[in-house]
């Protein structure tokens, strides 16, 4: 299929075309790569803000508040909300919009819900493509909301300029915050639901974890408190998001971050391409034989992998 | 990758009862679909905008408050105005005598109380099969 019409429509600001194209990309329909090439050339460099954290900490409410403030500043906003897909049925309930209903009829806002659909590398690729489509559509600011769990999260956040990790009181002791691996990805920590008991403790736990790192290379993530539903602390958070944006926008820093992201994406795409080549071109009879050899102990999985890989890069 | 069916479950108007909508949402999810739930108190404009942004294959409208005869046709009017190709069904407390009017404005099916949940799933799978 040729989806270049959808891509061109997106560049002209056609929201329906953009919505359709996102589905095409999500479904990885034949020909989506060609369309994405057109989209890539039409991106305008929107700001990308990532919001992550465990379920129920208040991410969607925060996204809603941040989006409203962007709107007040006259900027158009794209929101990508990723919810988990069931690994058993492949289905998903995407409910982030419930917290953002006031924005659904706003012509300056485009909200898209996505299921995580299993794949790790693939997932992040699709998400970055969706960000690009919204960028090309003309969104000035894009907010990506994802459930923070495990390593995949780090992947997704590799696409954002600023990452806010949201937590709340009572989610475990300080060891949890090292375990989750969140220390490496946040530019800003937010302890939401600050009116609940223990908020100060959660904040000071986080701060003492951050103190263990010596070299922050110029930006030490602040730990902020807020209550998204009442609005307390939100101005401060927005101010820090703005400060981080200014910091990251300095040319050499910006280049470094974007280069790292581009490098990762290229690697991911190559991995995908190799997968595709093996799946479509490697003779299944031959693969069956190799599998049999491994099962019978004639061949080690390492040798088998080398054989298959050698075919792919030939 | 296979084409995934996406369905919007929507609650138009001031009706505050969404147990049924949530049960249907879960059933469709368990059938492997991606279900977007709007939450309560949506205007027809909000629902159609959401359906457009989410590029859904189907919209399920739920109402138990008796306002279906005004709100559902308004949704259909906007769907047609925006030239959207989307399967629209309805559910909730809808009197028999209102069904023909709803169908006439383009609603594909009306699922009243007592409808087996499998029927709703089957209906969506069959009607959206052409897309797959």
Short mmCIF file of N, CA and C in Angstrom, two decimals, chain B residues 53-102:
data_model
loop_
_atom_site.label_atom_id
_atom_site.label_comp_id
_atom_site.label_asym_id
_atom_site.label_seq_id
_atom_site.Cartn_x
_atom_site.Cartn_y
_atom_site.Cartn_z
N UNK B 53 -9.44 11.26 16.43
CA UNK B 53 -8.03 11.25 16.85
C UNK B 53 -7.54 9.83 17.11
N UNK B 54 -8.41 9.00 17.64
CA UNK B 54 -8.00 7.64 17.98
C UNK B 54 -8.13 6.69 16.79
N UNK B 55 -8.69 7.19 15.67
CA UNK B 55 -8.86 6.38 14.45
C UNK B 55 -9.49 5.03 14.77
N UNK B 56 -10.63 5.05 15.47
CA UNK B 56 -11.27 3.80 15.86
C UNK B 56 -12.07 3.19 14.71
N UNK B 57 -12.27 1.88 14.78
CA UNK B 57 -13.07 1.19 13.78
C UNK B 57 -14.55 1.21 14.18
N UNK B 58 -14.80 1.36 15.49
CA UNK B 58 -16.18 1.32 15.97
C UNK B 58 -16.38 2.23 17.17
N UNK B 59 -17.62 2.72 17.31
CA UNK B 59 -17.99 3.49 18.50
C UNK B 59 -19.17 2.78 19.16
N UNK B 60 -19.10 2.58 20.47
CA UNK B 60 -20.23 2.05 21.21
C UNK B 60 -20.78 3.14 22.10
N UNK B 61 -22.04 3.52 21.87
CA UNK B 61 -22.64 4.60 22.67
C UNK B 61 -23.48 3.98 23.77
N UNK B 62 -23.31 4.43 24.98
CA UNK B 62 -24.09 3.87 26.08
C UNK B 62 -24.88 4.98 26.77
N UNK B 63 -26.18 4.72 26.95
CA UNK B 63 -26.99 5.68 27.68
C UNK B 63 -28.11 4.98 28.44
N UNK B 64 -28.28 5.37 29.68
CA UNK B 64 -29.33 4.78 30.50
C UNK B 64 -30.27 5.85 31.03
N UNK B 65 -30.14 7.06 30.51
CA UNK B 65 -30.89 8.16 31.11
C UNK B 65 -32.06 8.64 30.26
N UNK B 66 -32.21 8.06 29.06
CA UNK B 66 -33.32 8.45 28.21
C UNK B 66 -33.01 9.56 27.23
N UNK B 67 -31.76 10.01 27.20
CA UNK B 67 -31.43 11.11 26.29
C UNK B 67 -30.91 10.62 24.94
N UNK B 68 -30.98 9.28 24.74
CA UNK B 68 -30.41 8.70 23.52
C UNK B 68 -31.04 9.26 22.25
N UNK B 69 -32.34 9.58 22.32
CA UNK B 69 -33.01 10.01 21.09
C UNK B 69 -32.55 11.37 20.60
N UNK B 70 -31.87 12.12 21.46
CA UNK B 70 -31.31 13.40 21.03
C UNK B 70 -29.80 13.25 20.76
N UNK B 71 -29.11 12.60 21.70
CA UNK B 71 -27.65 12.55 21.64
C UNK B 71 -27.10 11.62 20.55
N UNK B 72 -27.72 10.45 20.42
CA UNK B 72 -27.18 9.49 19.44
C UNK B 72 -27.28 10.01 18.00
N UNK B 73 -28.48 10.54 17.61
CA UNK B 73 -28.55 11.08 16.23
C UNK B 73 -27.55 12.22 16.01
N UNK B 74 -27.30 13.01 17.05
CA UNK B 74 -26.34 14.11 16.91
C UNK B 74 -24.92 13.55 16.66
N UNK B 75 -24.59 12.47 17.34
CA UNK B 75 -23.29 11.82 17.10
C UNK B 75 -23.22 11.37 15.64
N UNK B 76 -24.31 10.73 15.17
CA UNK B 76 -24.32 10.23 13.80
C UNK B 76 -24.19 11.36 12.78
N UNK B 77 -24.86 12.48 13.09
CA UNK B 77 -24.79 13.65 12.21
C UNK B 77 -23.32 14.09 12.04
N UNK B 78 -22.61 14.14 13.17
CA UNK B 78 -21.21 14.56 13.13
C UNK B 78 -20.32 13.54 12.44
N UNK B 79 -20.64 12.25 12.66
CA UNK B 79 -19.88 11.18 12.00
C UNK B 79 -20.00 11.35 10.47
N UNK B 80 -21.24 11.59 10.02
CA UNK B 80 -21.44 11.74 8.58
C UNK B 80 -20.80 13.02 8.06
N UNK B 81 -20.93 14.08 8.84
CA UNK B 81 -20.36 15.37 8.43
C UNK B 81 -18.85 15.26 8.23
N UNK B 82 -18.20 14.50 9.11
CA UNK B 82 -16.75 14.35 9.03
C UNK B 82 -16.32 13.22 8.09
N UNK B 83 -17.33 12.62 7.39
CA UNK B 83 -17.06 11.52 6.45
C UNK B 83 -16.23 10.41 7.08
N UNK B 84 -16.65 10.00 8.28
CA UNK B 84 -15.90 8.95 8.97
C UNK B 84 -16.49 7.59 8.68
N UNK B 85 -15.59 6.63 8.40
CA UNK B 85 -16.04 5.26 8.18
C UNK B 85 -15.91 4.54 9.50
N UNK B 86 -17.00 4.51 10.23
CA UNK B 86 -16.93 3.90 11.55
C UNK B 86 -18.25 3.20 11.87
N UNK B 87 -18.13 2.03 12.50
CA UNK B 87 -19.32 1.25 12.87
C UNK B 87 -19.82 1.78 14.21
N UNK B 88 -21.10 2.22 14.24
CA UNK B 88 -21.62 2.77 15.50
C UNK B 88 -22.73 1.87 16.04
N UNK B 89 -22.59 1.47 17.30
CA UNK B 89 -23.63 0.68 17.94
C UNK B 89 -24.08 1.42 19.21
N UNK B 90 -25.21 0.97 19.74
CA UNK B 90 -25.75 1.61 20.94
C UNK B 90 -26.12 0.57 21.97
N UNK B 91 -26.12 0.99 23.23
CA UNK B 91 -26.51 0.07 24.29
C UNK B 91 -27.06 0.84 25.47
N UNK B 92 -27.72 0.13 26.37
CA UNK B 92 -28.27 0.77 27.56
C UNK B 92 -29.76 0.58 27.63
N UNK B 93 -30.43 1.54 28.29
CA UNK B 93 -31.89 1.46 28.41
C UNK B 93 -32.50 2.23 27.25
N UNK B 94 -32.85 1.47 26.22
CA UNK B 94 -33.42 2.10 25.02
C UNK B 94 -34.73 1.39 24.66
N UNK B 95 -35.86 2.08 24.76
CA UNK B 95 -37.15 1.45 24.49
C UNK B 95 -37.26 0.93 23.06
N UNK B 96 -37.92 -0.21 22.91
CA UNK B 96 -38.11 -0.85 21.60
C UNK B 96 -38.50 0.16 20.53
N UNK B 97 -39.48 1.03 20.88
CA UNK B 97 -40.03 1.91 19.84
C UNK B 97 -39.02 2.95 19.35
N UNK B 98 -37.93 3.13 20.08
CA UNK B 98 -36.93 4.11 19.63
C UNK B 98 -35.91 3.50 18.67
N UNK B 99 -35.86 2.16 18.66
CA UNK B 99 -34.82 1.48 17.88
C UNK B 99 -34.86 1.83 16.39
N UNK B 100 -36.05 1.78 15.75
CA UNK B 100 -36.08 2.09 14.30
C UNK B 100 -35.51 3.46 13.97
N UNK B 101 -35.82 4.46 14.79
CA UNK B 101 -35.31 5.82 14.53
C UNK B 101 -33.79 5.83 14.60
N UNK B 102 -33.25 5.15 15.61
CA UNK B 102 -31.80 5.12 15.76
C UNK B 102 -31.15 4.41 14.58
#
